[in-house]
Short mmCIF file of C-alpha atoms in Angstrom, two decimals:
data_model
loop_
_atom_site.label_atom_id
_atom_site.label_comp_id
_atom_site.label_asym_id
_atom_site.label_seq_id
_atom_site.Cartn_x
_atom_site.Cartn_y
_atom_site.Cartn_z
CA MET A 29 -12.24 31.37 -62.03
CA HIS A 30 -9.48 31.06 -59.47
CA VAL A 31 -5.78 31.62 -58.89
CA GLU A 32 -4.11 28.46 -60.14
CA ALA A 33 -0.46 29.39 -59.44
CA LEU A 34 1.85 32.25 -58.47
CA TRP A 35 5.53 32.96 -59.22
CA ARG A 36 8.22 35.45 -58.34
CA TYR A 37 11.53 35.97 -60.18
CA PRO A 38 13.96 37.34 -57.57
CA VAL A 39 16.74 37.70 -60.17
CA LYS A 40 15.87 38.88 -63.67
CA SER A 41 16.17 36.04 -66.23
CA LEU A 42 17.01 33.41 -63.61
CA GLY A 43 14.60 30.66 -62.57
CA GLY A 44 11.20 31.41 -61.13
CA GLU A 45 10.09 30.78 -57.56
CA PRO A 46 6.63 29.21 -57.14
CA LEU A 47 4.58 30.70 -54.30
CA ASP A 48 1.49 29.72 -52.34
CA GLN A 49 0.87 33.37 -51.48
CA ALA A 50 2.17 36.65 -52.91
CA GLU A 51 2.05 40.26 -51.86
CA PHE A 52 1.06 42.39 -54.85
CA THR A 53 2.38 45.92 -54.35
CA ASN A 54 2.31 49.03 -56.54
CA ASP A 55 5.69 47.73 -57.74
CA GLY A 56 4.41 44.27 -58.70
CA VAL A 57 5.00 41.11 -56.67
CA ALA A 58 7.07 41.93 -53.59
CA GLY A 59 10.66 40.76 -54.13
CA ASP A 60 10.34 40.40 -57.91
CA ARG A 61 13.41 41.09 -60.08
CA LEU A 62 15.38 42.99 -57.45
CA VAL A 63 18.71 41.85 -58.94
CA HIS A 64 19.89 41.52 -62.54
CA VAL A 65 22.98 40.35 -64.40
CA GLN A 66 24.99 43.37 -65.52
CA GLY A 67 27.40 43.00 -68.43
CA PRO A 68 29.99 45.48 -69.70
CA ARG A 69 27.47 47.08 -72.08
CA GLY A 70 24.25 46.72 -70.12
CA VAL A 71 21.81 44.21 -68.70
CA LEU A 72 22.20 40.57 -69.75
CA THR A 73 19.02 38.51 -70.05
CA GLY A 74 17.85 35.08 -71.14
CA ARG A 75 17.26 36.47 -74.63
CA THR A 76 20.97 36.27 -75.34
CA ARG A 77 22.30 34.19 -72.40
CA TYR A 78 20.04 31.15 -72.46
CA GLY A 79 21.81 29.36 -69.63
CA LEU A 80 20.76 32.02 -67.12
CA LEU A 81 17.21 30.70 -67.35
CA THR A 82 18.27 27.37 -65.81
CA ILE A 83 19.90 28.85 -62.67
CA PRO A 84 17.57 28.54 -59.65
CA ALA A 85 16.65 31.67 -57.73
CA SER A 86 14.60 32.08 -54.58
CA THR A 87 14.02 34.55 -51.76
CA GLY A 88 15.87 34.36 -48.46
CA PRO A 89 15.46 36.34 -45.24
CA ASP A 90 17.92 38.98 -46.51
CA GLY A 91 17.03 39.08 -50.19
CA PRO A 92 17.41 37.02 -53.37
CA LEU A 93 19.28 33.72 -53.33
CA VAL A 94 21.00 32.22 -56.37
CA ASP A 95 20.99 28.43 -56.16
CA GLY A 96 20.75 28.87 -52.40
CA HIS A 97 23.57 31.42 -52.11
CA PRO A 98 23.04 35.09 -51.13
CA TRP A 99 23.00 37.08 -54.36
CA ASP A 100 25.98 39.23 -53.30
CA SER A 101 28.21 36.27 -52.37
CA TRP A 102 31.09 35.01 -54.48
CA ALA A 103 29.33 31.64 -54.89
CA ALA A 104 26.34 33.38 -56.51
CA HIS A 105 28.50 35.59 -58.75
CA ALA A 106 30.45 32.52 -59.87
CA LEU A 107 27.27 31.02 -61.31
CA VAL A 108 26.62 33.96 -63.65
CA LEU A 109 30.20 34.96 -64.51
CA PRO A 110 30.39 32.37 -67.33
CA TYR A 111 27.62 34.33 -69.06
CA GLY A 112 29.61 37.56 -69.05
CA GLY A 113 28.18 39.54 -66.17
CA ARG A 114 27.88 40.13 -62.45
CA LEU A 115 24.88 40.29 -60.17
CA THR A 116 23.75 43.85 -59.50
CA PRO A 117 20.79 45.22 -57.50
CA TYR A 118 18.28 47.60 -59.03
CA ALA A 119 14.73 48.26 -57.83
CA GLY A 120 13.55 50.89 -60.32
CA PRO A 121 10.43 50.31 -62.46
CA GLU A 122 12.55 49.94 -65.62
CA ARG A 123 13.63 46.49 -64.44
CA PHE A 124 10.42 45.08 -65.90
CA ASP A 125 10.39 44.62 -69.66
CA VAL A 126 6.92 46.11 -70.13
CA LEU A 127 4.83 46.20 -66.92
CA ASN A 128 5.34 44.78 -63.45
CA VAL A 129 2.91 41.84 -63.59
CA LEU A 130 2.42 39.13 -66.21
CA VAL A 131 -0.89 37.25 -66.23
CA ALA A 132 -1.41 33.84 -67.88
CA THR A 133 -4.58 31.75 -68.25
CA ASP A 134 -4.79 27.98 -68.06
CA GLY A 135 -6.95 27.71 -71.17
CA GLN A 136 -4.51 29.56 -73.41
CA VAL A 137 -1.48 27.80 -71.92
CA ALA A 138 -3.11 24.43 -72.55
CA ALA A 139 -4.06 25.42 -76.10
CA SER A 140 -0.47 26.44 -76.81
CA GLY A 141 0.99 23.22 -75.44
CA VAL A 142 3.80 25.25 -73.84
CA ASP A 143 5.29 24.55 -70.42
CA VAL A 144 3.96 27.52 -68.46
CA ARG A 145 7.41 28.12 -66.96
CA ARG A 146 8.67 29.15 -70.42
CA LEU A 147 6.16 32.02 -70.35
CA ARG A 148 7.37 33.32 -66.94
CA PRO A 149 4.05 34.67 -65.61
CA ASN A 150 3.51 36.00 -62.10
CA ILE A 151 -0.01 34.64 -61.87
CA LEU A 152 -1.89 31.84 -63.64
CA ILE A 153 -5.68 32.10 -63.68
CA GLY A 154 -7.51 28.78 -63.74
CA GLY A 155 -10.93 27.94 -65.13
CA VAL A 156 -10.51 30.09 -68.25
CA GLU A 157 -11.66 29.03 -71.71
CA PRO A 158 -9.04 29.04 -74.49
CA GLY A 159 -9.05 32.37 -76.29
CA ALA A 160 -10.80 34.24 -73.48
CA GLU A 161 -7.69 36.26 -72.61
CA ASP A 162 -7.79 37.87 -76.06
CA SER A 163 -10.63 40.10 -74.83
CA TRP A 164 -9.12 40.90 -71.43
CA PRO A 165 -7.02 44.02 -72.23
CA GLY A 166 -8.96 46.97 -70.83
CA HIS A 167 -10.22 44.78 -68.00
CA ALA A 168 -9.01 44.01 -64.48
CA LEU A 169 -8.73 40.95 -62.28
CA VAL A 170 -10.44 41.37 -58.93
CA ILE A 171 -9.03 38.96 -56.34
CA GLY A 172 -10.42 39.83 -52.92
CA ASP A 173 -9.17 43.36 -52.23
CA VAL A 174 -6.53 43.17 -54.99
CA VAL A 175 -7.13 44.66 -58.43
CA ILE A 176 -4.75 43.91 -61.33
CA GLY A 177 -5.22 45.84 -64.55
CA MET A 178 -4.55 44.13 -67.87
CA TYR A 179 -3.02 46.38 -70.52
CA THR A 180 -2.12 44.38 -73.62
CA LYS A 181 -1.27 40.91 -74.91
CA ARG A 182 2.40 40.02 -74.45
CA ALA A 183 4.59 39.63 -77.55
CA ARG A 184 6.75 36.57 -76.95
CA CYS A 185 10.46 36.25 -77.64
CA VAL A 186 13.18 33.60 -77.93
CA VAL A 187 13.06 32.94 -74.16
CA THR A 188 10.04 30.69 -74.78
CA THR A 189 12.25 28.34 -76.80
CA ILE A 190 14.51 27.48 -73.83
CA ASP A 191 13.81 24.49 -71.59
CA PRO A 192 13.99 25.91 -68.04
CA ASP A 193 15.51 22.67 -66.73
CA SER A 194 18.05 21.69 -69.37
CA GLY A 195 18.65 24.93 -71.26
CA ALA A 196 18.04 23.09 -74.55
CA GLN A 197 16.48 25.17 -77.30
CA ASP A 198 13.38 24.18 -79.28
CA LEU A 199 12.64 26.79 -81.94
CA ASP A 200 9.34 25.10 -82.78
CA VAL A 201 7.89 26.50 -79.53
CA HIS A 202 8.21 30.09 -80.75
CA ARG A 203 7.16 29.17 -84.28
CA ARG A 204 3.92 27.73 -82.93
CA ILE A 205 3.26 30.81 -80.79
CA ARG A 206 3.77 32.99 -83.89
CA HIS A 207 1.71 30.89 -86.27
CA GLU A 208 -1.20 29.97 -83.97
CA PHE A 209 -1.36 32.89 -81.54
CA GLY A 210 -0.01 35.82 -83.54
CA GLY A 211 3.19 35.76 -81.49
CA LYS A 212 1.36 36.79 -78.30
CA LEU A 213 0.57 34.87 -75.10
CA CYS A 214 -0.28 36.19 -71.61
CA LEU A 215 -1.10 39.76 -70.62
CA ASP A 216 1.13 42.67 -69.62
CA SER A 217 -0.49 43.88 -66.42
CA TRP A 218 0.01 46.10 -63.39
CA VAL A 219 -1.31 46.50 -59.85
CA ILE A 220 -4.18 48.96 -59.45
CA ARG A 221 -4.92 48.08 -55.83
CA PRO A 222 -2.33 46.16 -53.78
CA GLY A 223 -2.82 43.34 -51.32
CA THR A 224 -2.26 39.65 -50.72
CA VAL A 225 -3.19 36.93 -53.22
CA SER A 226 -3.20 33.20 -52.45
CA VAL A 227 -3.45 30.14 -54.67
CA GLY A 228 -7.09 29.11 -54.79
CA ASP A 229 -8.50 32.64 -54.42
CA HIS A 230 -11.62 33.48 -56.42
CA VAL A 231 -11.10 35.73 -59.47
CA GLU A 232 -13.47 38.01 -61.33
CA VAL A 233 -12.81 39.95 -64.55
CA VAL A 234 -14.32 43.44 -64.73
CA PRO A 235 -13.94 46.38 -67.15
CA THR A 236 -11.64 49.23 -66.11
CA ASP A 237 -10.75 52.69 -67.40
CA GLU A 238 -7.48 52.69 -65.43
CA LEU A 239 -4.17 52.92 -67.29
CA PRO A 240 -0.63 52.21 -66.03
CA ASP A 241 1.57 55.15 -65.09
CA GLN A 242 4.58 53.82 -66.99
CA VAL A 243 4.93 51.34 -69.84
CA GLY A 244 8.30 50.06 -70.95
CA GLY A 245 11.55 49.05 -69.31
CA TRP A 246 14.77 47.15 -69.92
CA ILE A 247 15.28 44.94 -72.91
CA VAL A 248 18.90 43.91 -73.43
CA GLY A 249 19.95 46.93 -71.44
CA ARG A 250 17.95 49.63 -73.23
CA PRO A 251 14.84 51.42 -72.01
CA TYR A 252 12.00 51.34 -74.50
CA ALA A 253 8.37 52.37 -74.78
CA VAL A 254 5.60 50.18 -76.17
#
């Protein structure tokens, strides 16, 4: 098995940034979800503001960029204001919905027929048979010096129904995930041992007794526990 692809999401619920190499820290991928869209009653996400998912985000020398603009510039704020919020920084662990890394496998993505971008993983593992990820909770990915623990399968939401390019909704995507995969794709994961991961790196799956320190985070502005 190998690392097929890597992503970072500098702004929560905005577009993902593909990477050739990523630094996995105790706080997930360095630079991941450092900014969110804050509405009058809490965090706004792609679950209720579908158009946010189509806005490009990347990482600049001084932090997240929104469609090429520094996140704290008026040009960046203007892109999210139509969705009812403003860009706000927050680097606490609650900014992740469940855990700070999401792992996908090429076999399960192919079996689902879903554009992998709809699933918003941080890492895609290649060379995996369909269905293999079902047995991976309680195991860890070993990638060189990096160890990523896998906690549980990820329950999928309405975000999977949104085309990341056009913003068009296809409810059949989520129906298929529910009917054929029990509503779950990918694995909620966390970093046990930090380090650098590159596309193409060799991957092993090993058992682990490790457990994450914290499970749960923001979902439509409310902290929750799984």
